[in-house]
Amino acid sequence: MEEINKLRVYRKKDGRKESFYTRSAYPGYKGFSENTFKVKKVEYREIDPKRSKFAAAIAKGLSQTGIKEGSNVLYLGASHGYTASFISDIVGKQGFVFALDFAPGVVRDLVFVCEKRGNMAPLLEDANHPERYKGIVPMVDVVFQDVAQRDQLGVFLKNCSAFLKSGGFGLLAVKARSIDVTKKPREVFKEVKDFFDEQQDFVVVDYRELSPFEKDHAFFVVKKK
Ligand SMILES: C[S@@+](CC[C@H](N)C(=O)[O-])C[C@H]1O[C@@H](n2cnc3c(N)ncnc32)[C@H](O)[C@@H]1O
């Protein structure tokens, strides 16, 4: 078992099989039937790259996430809270995850996850309207976005502008076909990269395509200047 690039994500190799883990910030609680095991009283939870684009990006060699112990994270598109729960492990009890989704059905499940994890709060909101949660969410170290919609970049920029500290990191899962079904995914990813390169405020620090874990998806890590 080794920590990957000081990301607070750990890799276990068993022959050719690799599996990925976080140190559980709330040991004894399993919200997603994930595998767990203990080493010297420390509990590790397995995160599945087929279920989490964040884990897929790490499995594909992502070298920086900007998420540290103690980070405050705004997570847009948290859904049932699967990946968000592992981000909650990574930031630990000194950090906090604001987990937002606009679908009442999934936020209902998210509420149960947050009840067990003191460093996570659910928000039933539309990421298109940061002004609605401006009074609740403070300035954060990381904005994480996984919403498959056409204007993914516009939503991301709006939220980074409202909530991301300078020097903070933006993590963006891009679904090419949501942006433009007529273009090849790699063309869309290049346009996204060019878009960030043209922005005064951001530098792209890492980028991974997520196949074979997620078809036609890429994961960008950008840093706000
Ligand atoms: C692919 S799922 C996210 C999966 C989750 N990130 C994970 O890894 O566990 C996308 C989620 O984005 C949410 N979503 C899409 N557009 C949104 C918006 N404008 N505001 C808030 N949530 C949105 C959907 O309801 C859905 O739950």
XYZ file of N, CA and C and ligand atoms in Angstrom:
702
model
N 0.857 -1.197 0.000
C 0.000 0.000 0.000
C 0.889 1.242 0.000
N 0.639 2.139 -0.959
C 1.459 3.360 -1.032
C 0.549 4.548 -1.268
N 0.937 5.697 -0.690
C 0.194 6.922 -0.965
C 0.617 7.430 -2.341
N -0.340 7.907 -3.137
C -0.030 8.377 -4.484
C 0.246 9.873 -4.433
N 1.434 10.273 -4.805
C 1.779 11.707 -4.960
C 1.266 12.615 -3.846
N 1.271 12.155 -2.617
C 0.781 12.957 -1.472
C -0.661 13.445 -1.676
N -1.464 12.651 -2.387
C -2.861 13.039 -2.653
C -3.797 12.595 -1.534
N -3.262 11.852 -0.552
C -4.089 11.230 0.489
C -5.031 10.171 -0.116
N -4.608 9.645 -1.239
C -5.252 8.477 -1.861
C -4.170 7.408 -1.958
N -4.553 6.166 -1.639
C -3.578 5.082 -1.508
C -3.863 4.008 -2.549
N -2.761 3.381 -3.020
C -2.918 2.351 -4.050
C -2.416 1.023 -3.496
N -3.204 -0.027 -3.772
C -2.773 -1.382 -3.403
C -2.651 -2.165 -4.695
N -1.541 -2.870 -4.844
C -1.356 -3.663 -6.058
C -1.390 -5.134 -5.691
N -2.149 -5.892 -6.495
C -2.228 -7.325 -6.278
C -2.032 -7.939 -7.662
N -0.786 -8.279 -7.994
C -0.482 -8.694 -9.365
C -0.715 -7.511 -10.287
N -1.582 -7.691 -11.285
C -1.860 -6.578 -12.206
C -3.044 -5.736 -11.760
N -3.718 -6.221 -10.713
C -4.908 -5.486 -10.248
C -4.500 -4.357 -9.285
N -5.027 -3.169 -9.567
C -4.776 -2.032 -8.687
C -6.085 -1.656 -8.020
N -6.030 -1.309 -6.738
C -7.225 -0.756 -6.106
C -6.824 0.478 -5.308
N -7.814 1.346 -5.048
C -7.554 2.686 -4.516
C -8.367 2.915 -3.248
N -7.764 3.643 -2.306
C -8.365 3.792 -0.975
C -8.163 5.195 -0.424
N -9.068 5.586 0.470
C -8.812 6.741 1.328
C -8.800 6.238 2.771
N -8.177 7.031 3.637
C -8.236 6.728 5.078
C -9.564 7.227 5.579
N -10.316 6.366 6.178
C -11.657 6.779 6.595
C -11.588 7.819 7.713
N -12.256 8.958 7.492
C -12.326 9.983 8.538
C -13.400 9.608 9.571
N -14.291 8.696 9.194
C -15.387 8.268 10.092
C -15.423 6.744 10.103
N -14.415 6.123 10.754
C -14.301 4.656 10.713
C -15.570 3.976 11.219
N -15.844 2.845 10.599
C -17.014 2.058 11.023
C -18.242 2.399 10.214
N -18.179 3.502 9.438
C -19.355 3.871 8.657
C -19.121 3.589 7.170
N -19.975 2.717 6.617
C -19.895 2.424 5.182
C -21.205 2.863 4.567
N -21.162 3.833 3.674
C -22.409 4.315 3.100
C -22.733 3.687 1.756
N -21.755 3.014 1.145
C -21.938 2.602 -0.254
C -21.527 1.145 -0.498
N -21.590 0.329 0.538
C -21.182 -1.092 0.449
C -19.758 -1.237 -0.075
N -18.926 -0.219 0.171
C -17.547 -0.281 -0.302
C -16.720 -1.251 0.547
N -15.639 -1.786 -0.048
C -14.733 -2.642 0.725
C -13.940 -1.769 1.691
N -13.719 -2.303 2.875
C -12.858 -1.592 3.836
C -11.891 -2.598 4.435
N -10.779 -2.107 4.947
C -9.908 -2.965 5.750
C -9.089 -2.104 6.695
N -8.522 -2.727 7.709
C -7.774 -1.969 8.715
C -6.309 -2.353 8.714
N -5.461 -1.362 8.874
C -4.037 -1.601 9.113
C -3.695 -0.799 10.363
N -3.242 -1.488 11.394
C -2.892 -0.842 12.664
C -3.969 0.158 13.099
N -5.172 -0.287 13.176
C -6.335 0.482 13.655
C -6.774 1.604 12.711
N -6.077 1.784 11.577
C -6.526 2.796 10.608
C -7.398 2.094 9.578
N -8.605 2.643 9.359
C -9.510 2.022 8.383
C -9.361 2.693 7.012
N -9.301 1.870 5.995
C -9.221 2.359 4.616
C -10.496 1.950 3.873
N -11.004 2.865 3.017
C -12.214 2.602 2.211
C -11.833 2.563 0.749
N -12.322 1.582 0.036
C -11.988 1.460 -1.388
C -12.878 2.366 -2.235
N -12.244 3.143 -3.110
C -12.984 3.991 -4.061
C -12.808 3.400 -5.458
N -13.931 3.290 -6.161
C -13.949 2.547 -7.420
C -13.823 3.499 -8.628
N -12.767 3.393 -9.418
C -12.605 4.276 -10.588
C -13.715 4.130 -11.630
N -14.473 3.017 -11.547
C -15.585 2.878 -12.504
C -16.806 3.643 -12.009
N -16.769 4.049 -10.750
C -17.925 4.720 -10.163
C -17.634 6.194 -9.887
N -16.360 6.551 -9.888
C -15.973 7.913 -9.528
C -14.983 8.449 -10.558
N -15.330 9.595 -11.180
C -14.400 10.186 -12.173
C -13.133 10.680 -11.495
N -13.266 11.108 -10.252
C -12.096 11.537 -9.484
C -11.122 10.362 -9.345
N -11.646 9.200 -8.955
C -10.788 8.014 -8.799
C -10.252 7.562 -10.155
N -11.088 7.696 -11.200
C -10.630 7.304 -12.539
C -9.437 8.170 -12.953
N -9.520 9.479 -12.652
C -8.419 10.384 -13.018
C -7.144 9.997 -12.258
N -7.303 9.599 -11.003
C -6.130 9.184 -10.221
C -5.560 7.879 -10.779
N -6.456 6.955 -11.121
C -5.992 5.689 -11.721
C -5.277 5.948 -13.050
N -5.668 7.048 -13.729
C -5.019 7.405 -14.999
C -3.770 8.276 -14.780
N -3.370 8.471 -13.519
C -2.078 9.115 -13.257
C -2.144 10.570 -12.825
N -3.328 11.072 -12.468
C -3.440 12.471 -12.016
C -2.416 12.738 -10.908
N -1.658 13.821 -11.052
C -0.565 14.021 -10.104
C -0.859 15.103 -9.071
N -1.884 15.935 -9.318
C -2.229 17.005 -8.375
C -3.738 17.112 -8.298
N -4.254 17.354 -7.096
C -5.689 17.646 -6.985
C -5.903 18.964 -6.241
N -4.912 19.380 -5.482
C -5.067 20.581 -4.660
C -5.880 20.327 -3.399
N -6.420 19.113 -3.219
C -7.229 18.829 -2.022
C -6.301 18.303 -0.927
N -6.329 19.000 0.207
C -5.444 18.630 1.312
C -6.264 18.387 2.574
N -5.581 17.870 3.585
C -6.226 17.771 4.890
C -6.573 19.203 5.323
N -7.794 19.430 5.729
C -8.203 20.767 6.180
C -8.794 21.643 5.083
N -8.792 21.170 3.828
C -9.362 21.996 2.747
C -10.877 22.121 2.897
N -11.386 23.276 2.484
C -12.835 23.447 2.322
C -13.158 23.303 0.844
N -14.168 22.468 0.559
C -14.472 22.110 -0.831
C -15.940 22.401 -1.128
N -16.191 23.050 -2.261
C -17.557 23.151 -2.782
C -17.677 22.110 -3.885
N -18.584 21.139 -3.697
C -18.730 20.022 -4.635
C -20.063 20.180 -5.364
N -19.994 20.459 -6.665
C -21.194 20.688 -7.478
C -21.536 19.416 -8.242
N -22.741 18.912 -8.047
C -23.140 17.653 -8.685
C -22.738 16.482 -7.805
N -23.072 16.581 -6.520
C -22.627 15.562 -5.551
C -23.423 14.270 -5.674
N -24.606 14.348 -6.290
C -25.471 13.178 -6.426
C -25.683 12.511 -5.062
N -25.614 11.172 -4.991
C -25.869 10.481 -3.713
C -24.723 10.677 -2.718
N -23.616 11.248 -3.184
C -22.508 11.529 -2.263
C -21.378 10.524 -2.324
N -21.367 9.674 -3.358
C -20.324 8.634 -3.413
C -18.926 9.262 -3.403
N -18.587 9.988 -4.465
C -17.231 10.580 -4.514
C -17.054 11.608 -3.393
N -18.105 12.385 -3.129
C -18.007 13.422 -2.087
C -17.610 12.806 -0.745
N -18.062 11.564 -0.475
C -17.725 10.942 0.814
C -16.219 10.652 0.908
N -15.600 10.370 -0.220
C -14.149 10.119 -0.213
C -13.375 11.441 -0.126
N -13.942 12.491 -0.722
C -13.330 13.821 -0.569
C -13.399 14.212 0.914
N -14.511 13.841 1.549
C -14.657 14.108 2.992
C -13.571 13.372 3.797
N -13.209 12.162 3.386
C -12.083 11.458 4.036
C -10.780 12.226 3.830
N -10.574 12.702 2.609
C -9.293 13.339 2.276
C -9.118 14.641 3.055
N -10.176 15.454 3.153
C -10.034 16.731 3.869
C -10.035 16.510 5.386
N -10.590 15.394 5.818
C -10.599 15.055 7.242
C -11.484 15.980 8.064
N -11.408 15.793 9.380
C -12.341 16.525 10.250
C -12.008 18.010 10.360
N -10.820 18.399 9.924
C -10.478 19.844 9.933
C -11.000 20.548 8.682
N -11.414 19.769 7.689
C -11.906 20.352 6.439
C -13.423 20.245 6.357
N -13.979 20.677 5.208
C -15.437 20.621 5.063
C -15.802 20.492 3.590
N -16.886 19.739 3.337
C -17.375 19.565 1.964
C -18.818 20.065 1.891
N -19.059 21.102 1.085
C -20.408 21.567 0.783
C -20.848 20.792 -0.453
N -21.807 19.876 -0.270
C -22.172 18.927 -1.328
C -23.517 19.345 -1.924
N -23.459 19.822 -3.167
C -24.644 20.438 -3.782
C -25.161 19.598 -4.945
N -26.475 19.491 -5.024
C -27.110 18.869 -6.181
C -28.528 19.444 -6.294
N -29.038 19.477 -7.523
C -30.375 20.072 -7.683
C -31.496 19.036 -7.770
N -31.148 17.735 -7.678
C -32.164 16.694 -7.822
C -32.621 16.214 -6.435
N -33.882 16.503 -6.048
C -34.331 16.152 -4.700
C -34.152 14.669 -4.377
N -34.341 13.790 -5.361
C -34.238 12.347 -5.109
C -32.860 11.941 -4.608
N -31.809 12.517 -5.187
C -30.461 12.123 -4.762
C -30.050 12.868 -3.487
N -30.552 14.095 -3.332
C -30.183 14.860 -2.136
C -30.767 14.201 -0.881
N -31.873 13.498 -1.051
C -32.459 12.758 0.074
C -31.426 11.744 0.604
N -30.776 11.012 -0.310
C -29.737 10.052 0.106
C -28.516 10.776 0.664
N -28.196 11.888 0.037
C -27.031 12.674 0.466
C -27.167 13.144 1.913
N -28.399 13.459 2.302
C -28.653 13.900 3.683
C -28.210 12.811 4.666
N -28.515 11.543 4.348
C -28.127 10.440 5.247
C -26.611 10.304 5.334
N -25.931 10.495 4.194
C -24.452 10.414 4.197
C -23.897 11.530 5.084
N -24.439 12.745 4.925
C -23.929 13.897 5.680
C -24.219 13.758 7.183
N -25.320 13.075 7.511
C -25.625 12.867 8.937
C -24.535 12.057 9.627
N -23.912 11.141 8.866
C -22.882 10.273 9.453
C -21.500 10.911 9.389
N -21.376 11.952 8.562
C -20.071 12.576 8.348
C -20.179 14.033 8.773
N -19.557 14.351 9.886
C -19.699 15.699 10.443
C -19.062 16.777 9.586
N -18.271 16.404 8.602
C -17.587 17.435 7.803
C -18.215 17.594 6.407
N -19.490 17.220 6.290
C -20.189 17.367 4.998
C -21.573 17.941 5.239
N -22.008 18.839 4.346
C -23.387 19.347 4.426
C -24.023 19.274 3.043
N -25.310 18.869 2.989
C -26.005 18.809 1.697
C -26.631 20.159 1.352
N -26.670 20.461 0.070
C -27.348 21.679 -0.389
C -28.212 21.316 -1.587
N -29.496 21.538 -1.474
C -30.405 21.305 -2.612
C -30.479 22.616 -3.385
N -29.629 22.748 -4.395
C -29.531 23.997 -5.146
C -29.129 23.719 -6.578
N -29.350 24.706 -7.429
C -28.951 24.632 -8.829
C -27.611 25.359 -8.980
N -26.611 24.646 -9.491
C -25.264 25.219 -9.630
C -25.232 26.396 -10.599
N -26.301 26.581 -11.367
C -26.386 27.748 -12.251
C -26.619 29.043 -11.490
N -26.964 28.922 -10.211
C -27.342 30.123 -9.450
C -26.529 30.252 -8.166
N -25.236 30.533 -8.287
C -24.408 30.667 -7.080
C -24.916 31.751 -6.133
N -25.607 32.754 -6.672
C -26.101 33.833 -5.790
C -27.060 33.281 -4.732
N -27.704 32.126 -5.021
C -28.678 31.573 -4.057
C -28.006 30.938 -2.840
N -26.757 30.476 -3.003
C -26.086 29.862 -1.838
C -24.878 30.667 -1.385
N -24.780 31.888 -1.872
C -23.656 32.770 -1.532
C -23.596 33.034 -0.020
N -24.760 33.114 0.617
C -24.774 33.382 2.053
C -24.445 32.153 2.899
N -24.405 30.976 2.276
C -24.198 29.728 3.023
C -22.773 29.217 2.834
N -22.329 29.230 1.576
C -20.991 28.686 1.271
C -19.963 29.819 1.377
N -18.882 29.601 2.129
C -17.849 30.637 2.222
C -16.871 30.542 1.037
N -15.840 31.339 1.024
C -14.777 31.169 0.034
C -14.080 29.832 0.342
N -13.776 29.054 -0.701
C -13.256 27.697 -0.489
C -11.888 27.514 -1.155
N -11.222 26.439 -0.760
C -9.905 26.108 -1.334
C -10.053 25.361 -2.652
N -11.194 24.663 -2.812
C -11.391 23.814 -3.993
C -12.840 23.886 -4.455
N -13.039 24.094 -5.762
C -14.367 23.901 -6.374
C -14.271 22.644 -7.229
N -15.132 21.679 -6.946
C -15.143 20.390 -7.668
C -16.472 20.340 -8.411
N -16.434 20.075 -9.710
C -17.708 20.050 -10.459
C -17.832 18.795 -11.307
N -18.972 18.135 -11.158
C -19.296 16.964 -11.989
C -20.776 17.048 -12.336
N -21.123 18.000 -13.203
C -22.509 18.114 -13.674
C -22.479 17.974 -15.187
N -23.200 16.985 -15.701
C -23.167 16.772 -17.142
C -24.204 17.680 -17.789
N -23.818 18.888 -18.122
C -24.750 19.748 -18.855
C -23.991 20.572 -19.868
N -24.735 21.128 -20.824
C -24.096 21.776 -21.976
C -23.159 22.906 -21.557
N -23.623 23.763 -20.664
C -22.802 24.908 -20.268
C -21.952 24.594 -19.024
N -21.289 23.441 -19.045
C -20.470 23.044 -17.891
C -19.411 24.086 -17.540
N -18.802 24.672 -18.578
C -17.723 25.630 -18.334
C -18.250 26.925 -17.736
N -19.401 27.364 -18.249
C -20.002 28.597 -17.730
C -20.361 28.440 -16.256
N -20.943 27.303 -15.910
C -21.336 27.043 -14.517
C -20.094 27.008 -13.622
N -19.064 26.352 -14.116
C -17.809 26.224 -13.355
C -17.194 27.609 -13.101
N -17.112 28.419 -14.145
C -16.493 29.754 -13.998
C -17.277 30.627 -13.030
N -18.618 30.558 -13.136
C -19.470 31.355 -12.239
C -19.179 31.001 -10.782
N -19.084 29.690 -10.508
C -18.871 29.247 -9.128
C -17.455 29.533 -8.654
N -16.478 29.388 -9.554
C -15.098 29.715 -9.166
C -14.997 31.201 -8.869
N -15.680 31.999 -9.672
C -15.600 33.439 -9.454
C -16.277 33.814 -8.126
N -17.355 33.128 -7.781
C -18.071 33.456 -6.535
C -17.399 32.884 -5.286
N -16.734 31.719 -5.406
C -16.329 31.000 -4.184
C -14.853 30.592 -4.084
N -14.115 30.582 -5.207
C -12.761 30.010 -5.126
C -11.738 31.078 -4.734
N -10.974 30.761 -3.680
C -9.918 31.672 -3.236
C -8.842 31.774 -4.309
N -8.119 32.863 -4.334
C -7.013 32.886 -5.286
C -5.925 31.940 -4.761
N -5.313 31.200 -5.687
C -4.386 30.127 -5.302
C -5.108 28.801 -5.088
N -6.461 28.830 -5.158
C -7.256 27.606 -4.979
C -7.320 26.787 -6.269
N -7.870 25.583 -6.130
C -7.913 24.651 -7.259
C -9.350 24.394 -7.718
N -9.514 24.272 -9.033
C -10.790 23.871 -9.610
C -10.625 22.499 -10.240
N -11.532 21.576 -9.898
C -11.501 20.220 -10.469
C -12.775 20.049 -11.281
N -12.610 19.691 -12.537
C -13.757 19.682 -13.440
C -13.803 18.381 -14.232
N -14.918 17.648 -14.069
C -15.155 16.461 -14.906
C -15.909 16.936 -16.132
N -15.384 16.654 -17.318
C -16.006 17.115 -18.562
C -16.572 15.920 -19.313
N -17.863 16.021 -19.630
C -18.477 14.996 -20.468
C -18.608 15.589 -21.866
N -17.792 15.084 -22.802
C -17.707 15.707 -24.130
C -19.069 15.759 -24.804
N -19.821 14.682 -24.712
C -21.078 14.615 -25.461
C -22.148 15.544 -24.903
N -22.001 15.968 -23.668
C -22.949 16.957 -23.145
C -22.648 18.328 -23.724
N -21.385 18.577 -24.055
C -21.011 19.894 -24.591
C -21.327 19.958 -26.091
N -20.905 18.924 -26.842
C -21.161 18.924 -28.290
C -21.133 17.483 -28.820
N -22.327 16.978 -29.162
C -22.408 15.576 -29.632
C -21.821 15.409 -31.031
N -21.682 16.513 -31.760
C -21.246 16.396 -33.156
C -19.722 16.289 -33.265
N -19.018 16.659 -32.194
C -17.543 16.662 -32.268
C -16.954 15.425 -31.608
N -15.737 15.090 -32.053
C -15.029 13.985 -31.385
C -14.657 14.447 -29.979
N -14.773 13.551 -28.973
C -14.475 13.956 -27.597
C -13.120 14.656 -27.463
N -12.105 14.149 -28.161
C -10.780 14.761 -28.001
C -10.758 16.212 -28.504
N -11.570 16.493 -29.532
C -11.684 17.880 -30.027
C -12.284 18.779 -28.938
N -13.330 18.246 -28.288
C -13.985 19.023 -27.214
C -12.993 19.261 -26.079
N -12.234 18.220 -25.702
C -11.276 18.372 -24.594
C -10.226 19.431 -24.939
N -9.817 19.455 -26.222
C -8.817 20.454 -26.637
C -9.411 21.860 -26.530
N -10.686 21.973 -26.914
C -11.332 23.290 -26.812
C -11.418 23.740 -25.343
N -11.692 22.783 -24.449
C -11.769 23.132 -23.024
C -10.391 23.592 -22.551
N -9.353 22.877 -22.964
C -7.988 23.235 -22.541
C -7.628 24.615 -23.091
N -7.937 24.850 -24.371
C -7.653 26.157 -24.982
C -8.417 27.263 -24.266
N -9.649 26.942 -23.900
C -10.489 27.912 -23.196
C -9.794 28.357 -21.891
N -9.307 27.385 -21.117
C -8.629 27.751 -19.863
C -7.325 28.484 -20.143
N -6.613 28.058 -21.195
C -5.344 28.719 -21.515
C -5.568 30.192 -21.859
N -6.754 30.488 -22.429
C -7.045 31.880 -22.799
C -7.504 32.720 -21.607
N -7.929 32.042 -20.527
C -8.398 32.786 -19.356
C -7.199 33.404 -18.655
N -7.385 34.612 -18.172
C -6.309 35.284 -17.421
C -6.135 34.644 -16.042
N -7.236 34.113 -15.521
C -7.264 33.750 -14.099
C -6.818 32.327 -13.784
N -6.718 31.459 -14.806
C -6.495 30.032 -14.514
C -5.299 29.466 -15.258
N -4.618 28.510 -14.615
C -3.662 27.677 -15.353
C -4.102 26.225 -15.215
N -3.986 25.476 -16.318
C -4.302 24.045 -16.258
C -3.078 23.342 -15.675
N -3.268 22.662 -14.523
C -2.117 21.991 -13.905
C -2.096 20.492 -14.199
N -3.246 19.936 -14.559
C -3.255 18.516 -14.951
C -4.542 18.246 -15.729
N -4.484 17.197 -16.519
C -5.620 16.851 -17.364
C -5.497 15.373 -17.715
N -6.584 14.623 -17.558
C -6.555 13.191 -17.907
C -7.822 12.818 -18.648
N -7.672 12.018 -19.686
C -8.854 11.394 -20.287
C -9.170 10.143 -19.470
N -10.467 9.842 -19.332
C -10.847 8.833 -18.334
C -11.156 7.443 -18.895
N -11.004 7.254 -20.215
C -11.214 5.901 -20.730
C -10.097 5.001 -20.192
N -10.302 3.751 -19.918
C -11.516 2.976 -20.168
C -12.539 3.044 -19.030
N -12.280 3.838 -17.998
C -13.207 3.841 -16.858
C -14.515 4.557 -17.209
N -14.385 5.707 -17.889
C -15.552 6.507 -18.305
C -15.325 6.922 -19.746
N -16.223 6.473 -20.615
C -16.090 6.804 -22.030
C -16.371 8.302 -22.250
N -15.587 8.936 -23.108
C -15.838 10.319 -23.548
C -15.824 11.347 -22.419
N -15.087 11.047 -21.368
C -14.952 12.000 -20.265
C -13.484 12.373 -20.076
N -13.266 13.593 -19.585
C -11.920 13.996 -19.162
C -12.027 14.712 -17.825
N -10.900 14.820 -17.145
C -10.879 15.451 -15.827
C -9.777 16.512 -15.848
N -10.151 17.752 -15.546
C -9.201 18.871 -15.555
C -8.946 19.340 -14.133
N -7.698 19.682 -13.850
C -7.360 20.373 -12.600
C -6.763 21.718 -12.997
N -7.405 22.790 -12.531
C -6.902 24.128 -12.841
C -6.611 24.861 -11.538
N -5.689 25.828 -11.630
C -5.352 26.615 -10.434
C -5.703 28.066 -10.709
N -6.358 28.674 -9.729
C -6.723 30.102 -9.886
C -5.522 30.945 -9.473
N -5.170 31.897 -10.323
C -3.990 32.721 -10.023
C -4.269 33.678 -8.877
C -22.719 12.271 -12.888
S -23.688 12.731 -11.529
C -22.488 13.083 -10.279
C -21.820 11.879 -9.650
C -21.007 12.258 -8.433
N -20.134 13.373 -8.725
C -20.144 11.124 -7.912
O -19.042 10.900 -8.439
O -20.541 10.481 -6.935
C -24.173 14.361 -11.988
C -25.043 15.050 -10.961
O -25.108 16.423 -11.308
C -26.372 16.914 -10.930
N -26.595 18.186 -11.658
C -26.683 18.373 -13.003
N -26.864 19.679 -13.277
C -26.883 20.327 -12.067
C -27.040 21.686 -11.679
N -27.222 22.657 -12.583
N -27.010 21.990 -10.365
C -26.833 21.022 -9.438
N -26.692 19.712 -9.740
C -26.708 19.377 -11.040
C -27.327 15.786 -11.291
O -28.541 15.866 -10.550
C -26.491 14.554 -10.924
O -26.803 14.088 -9.631
